[in-house]
């Protein structure tokens, strides 16, 4: 495989799609060696087929705001790859959403879903609609209009969406309600549903819980434990919430959260009612964390800055792509950070990853660390198909097993035989790639 040639050709075909090109390049660099050991992959043009989405649906979303004004947004669904199972992946509502971002997310999702060991293909969707400051009625009308444009492409064995940034339980409920009405079937298409209409227990917590189970495995590999470690978390949404809950429960101290307005440093630890307060802050819809410092005077708000300047043992980016850049990485390493586990998708820039790999810091990529979210979505699909609902203990124990298994796959494919050191990025990319490639090979040229 000639990575430069492939990347040059992709850049010509998809100019300016920087997040998508970044995600593809990272995977190609990791898998180059194993790919070259499989001439049958090259003959079947597996890479060329794998980097292009199976299908992209784009549609206009028109809705009426509370002032009676007509609003128009763009809706997308990128159905990336269904070699392993039905398309599966979240929906993102954020002003920044564009095709490059959704293609990168759909591409990542394909390998992540492969790592979960569950039968799910990869997809991602969303809209440039910004939920910030919108009323509940506006959110509902938007969600309904979004599904009017998309429902024909969805189905329990076709494509099953879920939440992502800007899409939580409320939005999933509104979207699923409209979908169900249009198809006239309660078939469970959508995960992250409410517990009363087919949702799985632990799904809201799953991304954060799974990330901490993965971090525990990373520490165990170094003969260490999480007890007493300090943790920097970015973001203050659903993922940050689940991570803070589990980190605290396991005996670590979470000292930061952040928003688009800056970050909070709380040396006493963000635990108990402070974690509930995060949920309250999120629910206001203002998208700011500053009020935390008024509510808890022991904490400090740093406007316009990122939490990576604080000295901590573990850094957990939980906000969005490329939120840790080369400079942030240098600061973290200089402050002796032991583990950087991406909980956001592609949370670190290539420069940041290079900095971690060249240091003693152990870095793990989002597609391994945050796979607990979609894995629990897979468990929700199983429960819906069987028309039953598992207990909290049952779901949590399955999630825990899946995260341990993902860690084992990373170690298997990512251990450097010379040094014994695990490159989690390489391990996750190779493990995911091999499964998707083999599934594609088995189904012929289609
Ligand atoms: O990035 C992700 O894995 C998600 N937003 C969750 C996807 C899902 O289908 O649960």
Short mmCIF file of C-alpha atoms and ligand atoms in Angstrom, two decimals:
data_model
loop_
_atom_site.label_atom_id
_atom_site.label_comp_id
_atom_site.label_asym_id
_atom_site.label_seq_id
_atom_site.Cartn_x
_atom_site.Cartn_y
_atom_site.Cartn_z
CA UNK A 1 0.00 0.00 0.00
CA UNK A 2 1.27 3.46 -0.87
CA UNK A 3 -0.28 5.72 1.75
CA UNK A 4 0.85 8.95 0.10
CA UNK A 5 -0.75 7.96 -3.21
CA UNK A 6 -4.00 6.94 -1.55
CA UNK A 7 -4.13 10.13 0.54
CA UNK A 8 -3.31 12.33 -2.47
CA UNK A 9 -6.09 10.71 -4.50
CA UNK A 10 -8.54 11.14 -1.60
CA UNK A 11 -7.59 14.79 -1.19
CA UNK A 12 -8.33 15.41 -4.86
CA UNK A 13 -11.69 13.65 -4.59
CA UNK A 14 -12.67 15.21 -1.26
CA UNK A 15 -10.89 18.58 -1.07
CA UNK A 16 -10.92 20.38 2.27
CA UNK A 17 -12.48 17.51 4.23
CA UNK A 18 -9.75 17.74 6.86
CA UNK A 19 -11.27 15.70 9.70
CA UNK A 20 -12.17 12.86 7.35
CA UNK A 21 -8.71 12.85 5.74
CA UNK A 22 -7.08 12.96 9.21
CA UNK A 23 -9.07 9.94 10.44
CA UNK A 24 -8.33 7.91 7.30
CA UNK A 25 -4.61 8.69 7.42
CA UNK A 26 -4.31 7.61 11.06
CA UNK A 27 -5.88 4.23 10.32
CA UNK A 28 -3.85 3.66 7.13
CA UNK A 29 -0.58 4.38 8.91
CA UNK A 30 -1.47 1.91 11.67
CA UNK A 31 -2.53 -0.93 9.35
CA UNK A 32 0.07 -0.55 6.59
CA UNK A 33 2.24 -3.38 7.86
CA UNK A 34 -0.51 -6.00 8.26
CA UNK A 35 -2.14 -4.91 5.00
CA UNK A 36 1.07 -5.59 3.15
CA UNK A 37 1.13 -9.09 4.64
CA UNK A 38 -2.25 -9.79 2.98
CA UNK A 39 -1.93 -9.55 -0.82
CA UNK A 40 -5.54 -10.77 -1.11
CA UNK A 41 -6.69 -7.48 0.52
CA UNK A 42 -4.75 -5.47 -2.05
CA UNK A 43 -6.16 -7.57 -4.91
CA UNK A 44 -9.72 -6.97 -3.67
CA UNK A 45 -8.93 -3.23 -3.26
CA UNK A 46 -10.12 -3.41 0.34
CA UNK A 47 -8.60 -0.05 1.36
CA UNK A 48 -10.05 1.84 -1.60
CA UNK A 49 -13.49 0.38 -0.84
CA UNK A 50 -13.26 0.84 2.91
CA UNK A 51 -12.46 4.55 2.89
CA UNK A 52 -15.56 5.49 0.85
CA UNK A 53 -18.95 5.51 2.61
CA UNK A 54 -21.49 3.04 1.18
CA UNK A 55 -24.03 5.85 0.91
CA UNK A 56 -24.61 9.44 2.03
CA UNK A 57 -28.12 10.81 2.46
CA UNK A 58 -28.48 14.61 2.54
CA UNK A 59 -31.78 16.33 3.07
CA UNK A 60 -33.33 19.70 3.89
CA UNK A 61 -34.85 20.07 7.36
CA UNK A 62 -37.46 22.81 7.58
CA UNK A 63 -39.20 23.71 10.82
CA UNK A 64 -40.97 26.65 12.50
CA UNK A 65 -39.41 28.37 15.53
CA UNK A 66 -41.30 29.82 18.53
CA UNK A 67 -41.59 33.24 16.88
CA UNK A 68 -43.33 31.65 13.91
CA UNK A 69 -40.28 32.06 11.66
CA UNK A 70 -39.46 29.32 9.14
CA UNK A 71 -35.98 27.83 9.68
CA UNK A 72 -33.99 25.62 7.33
CA UNK A 73 -31.10 23.31 8.29
CA UNK A 74 -29.20 20.53 6.51
CA UNK A 75 -29.65 16.91 7.61
CA UNK A 76 -27.20 14.09 6.85
CA UNK A 77 -26.77 10.37 7.34
CA UNK A 78 -23.47 8.78 6.32
CA UNK A 79 -24.00 5.01 6.05
CA UNK A 80 -20.35 4.07 6.03
CA UNK A 81 -20.00 0.31 6.09
CA UNK A 82 -22.38 -2.58 6.85
CA UNK A 83 -20.03 -5.53 6.35
CA UNK A 84 -20.43 -6.66 9.97
CA UNK A 85 -24.05 -5.71 10.71
CA UNK A 86 -26.71 -3.04 10.19
CA UNK A 87 -25.46 0.57 10.05
CA UNK A 88 -25.11 1.89 13.59
CA UNK A 89 -23.95 5.19 15.00
CA UNK A 90 -25.02 8.43 16.58
CA UNK A 91 -26.65 11.65 15.43
CA UNK A 92 -24.92 14.95 16.16
CA UNK A 93 -26.72 18.32 16.36
CA UNK A 94 -24.18 21.15 16.45
CA UNK A 95 -23.54 24.32 14.47
CA UNK A 96 -20.16 22.92 13.34
CA UNK A 97 -21.61 19.77 11.69
CA UNK A 98 -20.55 19.24 8.09
CA UNK A 99 -19.86 16.30 5.79
CA UNK A 100 -16.16 16.07 6.68
CA UNK A 101 -16.97 15.69 10.38
CA UNK A 102 -19.73 13.13 9.78
CA UNK A 103 -17.55 11.11 7.39
CA UNK A 104 -14.70 11.00 9.91
CA UNK A 105 -17.14 9.93 12.61
CA UNK A 106 -18.75 7.26 10.41
CA UNK A 107 -15.34 5.91 9.41
CA UNK A 108 -14.21 5.71 13.06
CA UNK A 109 -17.53 4.18 14.04
CA UNK A 110 -17.01 1.29 11.62
CA UNK A 111 -13.81 0.16 13.38
CA UNK A 112 -15.10 0.97 16.85
CA UNK A 113 -18.21 -1.13 16.30
CA UNK A 114 -16.03 -3.97 15.01
CA UNK A 115 -14.03 -3.80 18.26
CA UNK A 116 -17.17 -4.25 20.40
CA UNK A 117 -17.47 -7.84 19.07
CA UNK A 118 -21.19 -7.14 18.41
CA UNK A 119 -22.73 -7.32 14.90
CA UNK A 120 -22.93 -3.64 13.99
CA UNK A 121 -21.79 -1.70 10.92
CA UNK A 122 -20.74 1.95 11.05
CA UNK A 123 -22.69 5.15 10.38
CA UNK A 124 -23.08 8.71 11.61
CA UNK A 125 -25.59 11.46 11.02
CA UNK A 126 -26.61 14.87 12.14
CA UNK A 127 -27.40 18.44 11.34
CA UNK A 128 -25.93 21.92 11.58
CA UNK A 129 -28.89 22.74 13.86
CA UNK A 130 -27.68 24.24 17.15
CA UNK A 131 -29.72 23.22 20.21
CA UNK A 132 -28.17 26.09 22.20
CA UNK A 133 -30.90 28.33 23.60
CA UNK A 134 -33.74 26.47 21.85
CA UNK A 135 -37.00 25.78 23.69
CA UNK A 136 -38.23 22.25 24.29
CA UNK A 137 -40.98 22.78 21.70
CA UNK A 138 -38.42 23.94 19.11
CA UNK A 139 -36.22 20.91 19.80
CA UNK A 140 -39.22 18.63 19.33
CA UNK A 141 -40.30 20.23 16.06
CA UNK A 142 -36.75 20.08 14.75
CA UNK A 143 -36.35 16.39 15.69
CA UNK A 144 -39.66 15.55 14.00
CA UNK A 145 -38.70 17.44 10.84
CA UNK A 146 -35.30 15.72 10.82
CA UNK A 147 -36.93 12.28 10.90
CA UNK A 148 -39.37 13.23 8.11
CA UNK A 149 -36.29 13.54 5.92
CA UNK A 150 -34.56 10.39 7.11
CA UNK A 151 -37.03 7.70 8.18
CA UNK A 152 -37.10 5.78 4.89
CA UNK A 153 -33.41 4.98 5.32
CA UNK A 154 -33.75 3.58 8.85
CA UNK A 155 -34.88 0.25 10.26
CA UNK A 156 -33.85 -2.34 12.87
CA UNK A 157 -31.90 -4.35 10.29
CA UNK A 158 -30.98 -1.39 8.09
CA UNK A 159 -29.72 1.53 10.15
CA UNK A 160 -30.14 2.24 13.87
CA UNK A 161 -29.17 5.76 15.04
CA UNK A 162 -28.47 6.96 18.58
CA UNK A 163 -27.26 10.12 20.33
CA UNK A 164 -24.03 12.09 20.08
CA UNK A 165 -23.16 15.74 20.82
CA UNK A 166 -26.42 17.72 21.15
CA UNK A 167 -28.58 14.58 21.05
CA UNK A 168 -29.53 12.95 24.37
CA UNK A 169 -32.46 10.97 25.70
CA UNK A 170 -34.95 13.75 25.02
CA UNK A 171 -33.98 14.15 21.35
CA UNK A 172 -33.83 10.38 20.77
CA UNK A 173 -37.34 10.14 22.25
CA UNK A 174 -38.71 12.83 19.92
CA UNK A 175 -37.02 11.28 16.88
CA UNK A 176 -38.08 7.73 17.70
CA UNK A 177 -41.66 8.91 18.37
CA UNK A 178 -41.92 10.40 14.89
CA UNK A 179 -40.17 7.42 13.26
CA UNK A 180 -42.54 4.97 14.98
CA UNK A 181 -45.55 6.96 13.79
CA UNK A 182 -44.33 6.95 10.17
CA UNK A 183 -43.47 3.24 9.93
CA UNK A 184 -46.39 2.24 12.19
CA UNK A 185 -44.15 -0.22 14.02
CA UNK A 186 -42.47 -0.19 17.44
CA UNK A 187 -39.35 -1.89 16.12
CA UNK A 188 -36.72 -0.30 18.38
CA UNK A 189 -34.88 1.58 15.61
CA UNK A 190 -32.84 4.10 17.71
CA UNK A 191 -30.87 3.34 20.83
CA UNK A 192 -30.62 5.45 23.95
CA UNK A 193 -34.42 5.35 24.17
CA UNK A 194 -36.27 5.98 27.44
CA UNK A 195 -36.48 3.02 29.84
CA UNK A 196 -40.26 2.89 29.41
CA UNK A 197 -40.18 2.39 25.65
CA UNK A 198 -37.39 -0.05 24.92
CA UNK A 199 -34.30 1.69 26.29
CA UNK A 200 -31.50 -0.24 27.98
CA UNK A 201 -30.46 0.27 31.55
CA UNK A 202 -26.94 1.81 31.87
CA UNK A 203 -27.05 3.26 28.29
CA UNK A 204 -26.81 6.88 29.56
CA UNK A 205 -23.82 5.97 31.74
CA UNK A 206 -22.22 3.49 29.32
CA UNK A 207 -19.70 5.66 27.43
CA UNK A 208 -18.22 7.07 30.62
CA UNK A 209 -18.41 3.81 32.59
CA UNK A 210 -16.85 1.85 29.72
CA UNK A 211 -14.04 4.41 29.42
CA UNK A 212 -13.16 3.98 33.09
CA UNK A 213 -13.26 0.18 32.81
CA UNK A 214 -10.80 0.53 29.93
CA UNK A 215 -8.57 2.90 31.93
CA UNK A 216 -8.57 0.37 34.80
CA UNK A 217 -7.24 -2.25 32.36
CA UNK A 218 -4.57 0.15 31.09
CA UNK A 219 -3.44 0.77 34.66
CA UNK A 220 -3.52 -2.94 35.55
CA UNK A 221 -1.20 -3.56 32.58
CA UNK A 222 1.25 -1.19 34.34
CA UNK A 223 0.64 -2.93 37.69
CA UNK A 224 -1.13 0.17 38.93
CA UNK A 225 -4.66 1.07 40.05
CA UNK A 226 -6.87 4.14 39.76
CA UNK A 227 -7.32 4.72 43.50
CA UNK A 228 -6.08 8.16 44.55
CA UNK A 229 -5.29 9.35 41.00
CA UNK A 230 -6.24 12.86 39.92
CA UNK A 231 -8.26 13.13 36.71
CA UNK A 232 -8.81 16.01 34.28
CA UNK A 233 -12.06 15.76 32.32
CA UNK A 234 -13.13 18.10 29.53
CA UNK A 235 -16.73 18.72 28.55
CA UNK A 236 -19.75 18.60 30.84
CA UNK A 237 -22.24 16.53 28.84
CA UNK A 238 -23.46 12.99 29.09
CA UNK A 239 -20.05 11.42 28.46
CA UNK A 240 -18.19 13.63 30.99
CA UNK A 241 -20.95 12.91 33.52
CA UNK A 242 -20.64 9.10 33.23
CA UNK A 243 -16.84 9.31 33.38
CA UNK A 244 -16.91 11.54 36.48
CA UNK A 245 -19.39 9.22 38.23
CA UNK A 246 -17.34 6.06 37.64
CA UNK A 247 -13.93 7.66 38.26
CA UNK A 248 -15.19 8.94 41.62
CA UNK A 249 -16.77 5.59 42.49
CA UNK A 250 -13.44 3.86 41.77
CA UNK A 251 -11.60 6.18 44.18
CA UNK A 252 -10.09 8.75 41.79
CA UNK A 253 -10.47 12.52 42.16
CA UNK A 254 -11.91 14.45 39.19
CA UNK A 255 -10.61 18.03 39.32
CA UNK A 256 -11.79 19.61 36.04
CA UNK A 257 -14.71 19.91 33.65
CA UNK A 258 -15.02 22.35 30.76
CA UNK A 259 -17.34 24.07 28.31
CA UNK A 260 -16.99 26.31 25.26
CA UNK A 261 -16.56 29.22 27.73
CA UNK A 262 -13.54 27.82 29.64
CA UNK A 263 -12.84 25.29 32.36
CA UNK A 264 -13.50 24.69 36.05
CA UNK A 265 -10.72 23.56 38.42
CA UNK A 266 -12.07 22.12 41.67
CA UNK A 267 -9.21 20.89 43.90
CA UNK A 268 -11.71 19.28 46.32
CA UNK A 269 -12.93 16.94 43.59
CA UNK A 270 -16.07 16.99 41.44
CA UNK A 271 -18.17 14.34 43.19
CA UNK A 272 -21.63 13.73 44.65
CA UNK A 273 -24.05 16.65 44.20
CA UNK A 274 -21.41 18.44 42.09
CA UNK A 275 -21.82 15.72 39.44
CA UNK A 276 -25.60 16.21 39.59
CA UNK A 277 -24.99 19.94 39.16
CA UNK A 278 -23.25 19.15 35.84
CA UNK A 279 -26.51 17.65 34.62
CA UNK A 280 -28.38 20.73 35.73
CA UNK A 281 -25.88 23.00 33.91
CA UNK A 282 -26.31 20.92 30.75
CA UNK A 283 -30.10 21.04 31.03
CA UNK A 284 -30.16 24.86 31.10
CA UNK A 285 -29.18 24.75 27.40
CA UNK A 286 -26.78 27.72 27.78
CA UNK A 287 -23.67 25.59 27.10
CA UNK A 288 -21.50 27.27 29.78
CA UNK A 289 -19.69 25.94 32.89
CA UNK A 290 -18.85 29.30 34.55
CA UNK A 291 -21.82 29.15 37.02
CA UNK A 292 -20.16 26.11 38.71
CA UNK A 293 -17.62 28.44 40.38
CA UNK A 294 -20.44 30.58 41.84
CA UNK A 295 -22.24 27.49 43.10
CA UNK A 296 -19.07 25.94 44.62
CA UNK A 297 -16.73 28.73 45.84
CA UNK A 298 -13.79 26.34 46.35
CA UNK A 299 -13.57 26.02 42.56
CA UNK A 300 -12.00 28.41 40.04
CA UNK A 301 -13.26 29.23 36.54
CA UNK A 302 -10.59 29.84 33.89
CA UNK A 303 -12.29 31.66 30.98
CA UNK A 304 -11.26 30.75 27.43
CA UNK A 305 -8.76 28.06 28.52
CA UNK A 306 -8.54 24.27 28.40
CA UNK A 307 -8.03 21.96 31.41
CA UNK A 308 -4.85 20.36 30.00
CA UNK A 309 -2.65 22.97 31.74
CA UNK A 310 -3.41 21.39 35.13
CA UNK A 311 -1.09 18.76 36.62
CA UNK A 312 -3.01 15.46 36.78
CA UNK A 313 -2.31 11.72 36.60
CA UNK A 314 -5.00 10.92 34.03
CA UNK A 315 -6.46 13.08 31.26
CA UNK A 316 -9.84 12.17 29.79
CA UNK A 317 -10.87 14.36 26.84
CA UNK A 318 -14.69 14.02 26.81
CA UNK A 319 -15.76 16.97 24.64
CA UNK A 320 -15.07 16.88 20.89
CA UNK A 321 -12.57 16.12 18.10
CA UNK A 322 -9.07 17.66 18.13
CA UNK A 323 -9.60 19.16 21.59
CA UNK A 324 -6.04 18.21 22.67
CA UNK A 325 -3.45 19.78 20.35
CA UNK A 326 0.35 19.52 20.22
CA UNK A 327 0.86 22.32 22.75
CA UNK A 328 -1.65 20.82 25.19
CA UNK A 329 0.09 17.46 24.85
CA UNK A 330 3.48 19.00 25.65
CA UNK A 331 2.03 20.58 28.80
CA UNK A 332 0.41 17.33 29.91
CA UNK A 333 3.64 15.38 29.36
CA UNK A 334 5.76 18.05 31.09
CA UNK A 335 3.40 17.76 34.08
CA UNK A 336 3.94 14.00 34.17
CA UNK A 337 0.52 12.77 32.99
CA UNK A 338 0.49 8.94 33.10
CA UNK A 339 -2.51 8.14 30.93
CA UNK A 340 -4.38 10.01 28.21
CA UNK A 341 -7.51 8.10 27.25
CA UNK A 342 -9.64 9.74 24.56
CA UNK A 343 -13.30 9.50 25.41
CA UNK A 344 -14.30 11.93 22.67
CA UNK A 345 -13.92 10.70 19.08
CA UNK A 346 -10.46 11.68 17.71
CA UNK A 347 -9.97 13.94 20.74
CA UNK A 348 -6.23 14.37 20.02
CA UNK A 349 -4.57 15.94 16.99
CA UNK A 350 -1.86 13.92 15.18
CA UNK A 351 0.77 16.22 16.77
CA UNK A 352 -0.60 15.47 20.24
CA UNK A 353 -0.56 11.71 19.59
CA UNK A 354 3.05 11.89 18.34
CA UNK A 355 4.01 13.75 21.53
CA UNK A 356 2.42 11.07 23.75
CA UNK A 357 3.93 8.19 21.79
CA UNK A 358 7.40 9.76 22.10
CA UNK A 359 7.00 10.08 25.90
CA UNK A 360 6.27 7.75 28.82
CA UNK A 361 2.59 8.71 28.69
CA UNK A 362 0.28 5.88 27.68
CA UNK A 363 -2.25 7.05 25.09
CA UNK A 364 -5.40 5.21 23.98
CA UNK A 365 -7.71 6.26 21.10
CA UNK A 366 -11.42 7.02 21.27
CA UNK A 367 -12.49 4.10 19.14
CA UNK A 368 -11.30 1.75 21.90
CA UNK A 369 -11.89 3.86 25.02
CA UNK A 370 -15.39 5.13 24.20
CA UNK A 371 -16.74 1.97 22.55
CA UNK A 372 -18.79 1.16 25.67
CA UNK A 373 -21.46 3.59 24.50
CA UNK A 374 -22.18 1.91 21.20
CA UNK A 375 -21.59 -1.53 22.75
CA UNK A 376 -24.44 -0.87 25.16
CA UNK A 377 -26.48 0.34 22.18
CA UNK A 378 -25.81 -3.09 20.69
CA UNK A 379 -27.10 -4.62 23.93
CA UNK A 380 -30.20 -2.43 23.63
CA UNK A 381 -30.78 -3.79 20.10
CA UNK A 382 -30.49 -7.36 21.43
CA UNK A 383 -32.99 -6.67 24.22
CA UNK A 384 -35.43 -5.08 21.73
CA UNK A 385 -35.12 -8.04 19.35
CA UNK A 386 -35.86 -10.42 22.23
CA UNK A 387 -38.64 -8.17 23.60
CA UNK A 388 -37.21 -8.08 27.10
CA UNK A 389 -35.23 -5.82 29.39
CA UNK A 390 -32.12 -6.82 31.30
CA UNK A 391 -31.25 -5.69 34.84
CA UNK A 392 -28.65 -3.04 35.61
CA UNK A 393 -26.23 -5.70 36.86
CA UNK A 394 -26.63 -7.75 33.70
CA UNK A 395 -25.96 -4.84 31.32
CA UNK A 396 -23.09 -3.48 33.41
CA UNK A 397 -21.40 -6.86 33.60
CA UNK A 398 -21.69 -7.37 29.82
CA UNK A 399 -20.30 -3.86 29.27
CA UNK A 400 -17.40 -4.60 31.60
CA UNK A 401 -16.58 -7.86 29.76
CA UNK A 402 -16.69 -6.07 26.38
CA UNK A 403 -14.29 -3.33 27.54
CA UNK A 404 -11.85 -5.92 28.89
CA UNK A 405 -12.07 -7.74 25.59
CA UNK A 406 -11.33 -4.56 23.61
CA UNK A 407 -8.31 -3.97 25.83
CA UNK A 408 -7.12 -7.54 25.17
CA UNK A 409 -7.45 -6.96 21.39
CA UNK A 410 -5.41 -3.73 21.66
CA UNK A 411 -2.68 -5.56 23.57
CA UNK A 412 -2.71 -8.45 21.10
CA UNK A 413 -2.29 -6.27 18.00
CA UNK A 414 -0.48 -3.29 19.56
CA UNK A 415 2.35 -4.77 21.63
CA UNK A 416 5.82 -4.00 20.34
CA UNK A 417 7.66 -7.34 20.52
CA UNK A 418 10.98 -5.59 21.15
CA UNK A 419 9.98 -3.35 24.05
CA UNK A 420 6.77 -4.97 25.29
CA UNK A 421 5.13 -1.53 25.18
CA UNK A 422 1.51 -1.35 23.97
CA UNK A 423 0.64 1.12 21.22
CA UNK A 424 -3.12 1.27 21.79
CA UNK A 425 -3.75 3.31 18.64
CA UNK A 426 -2.07 0.71 16.46
CA UNK A 427 -3.70 -2.18 18.34
CA UNK A 428 -7.23 -0.76 18.06
CA UNK A 429 -6.84 0.19 14.41
CA UNK A 430 -5.42 -3.19 13.37
CA UNK A 431 -7.98 -5.22 15.37
CA UNK A 432 -10.89 -3.21 13.96
CA UNK A 433 -9.49 -3.21 10.44
CA UNK A 434 -8.86 -6.96 10.33
CA UNK A 435 -12.43 -7.74 11.34
CA UNK A 436 -14.00 -5.36 8.78
CA UNK A 437 -11.58 -6.47 6.04
CA UNK A 438 -12.28 -10.14 6.62
CA UNK A 439 -16.05 -9.51 6.67
CA UNK A 440 -15.78 -7.65 3.36
CA UNK A 441 -13.61 -10.39 1.82
CA UNK A 442 -16.17 -13.04 2.78
CA UNK A 443 -19.00 -11.21 0.99
CA UNK A 444 -17.34 -10.74 -2.37
CA UNK A 445 -16.89 -7.64 -4.46
CA UNK A 446 -20.04 -5.59 -3.83
O1 LIG B 1 -19.64 7.95 19.01
C1 LIG B 1 -20.39 7.04 19.40
O2 LIG B 1 -19.99 5.87 19.53
C2 LIG B 1 -21.77 7.38 19.72
N1 LIG B 1 -22.13 8.56 19.60
C3 LIG B 1 -22.74 6.32 20.12
C4 LIG B 1 -23.26 5.58 18.94
C5 LIG B 1 -24.36 4.59 19.23
O3 LIG B 1 -24.92 4.09 18.25
O4 LIG B 1 -24.65 4.30 20.39
#
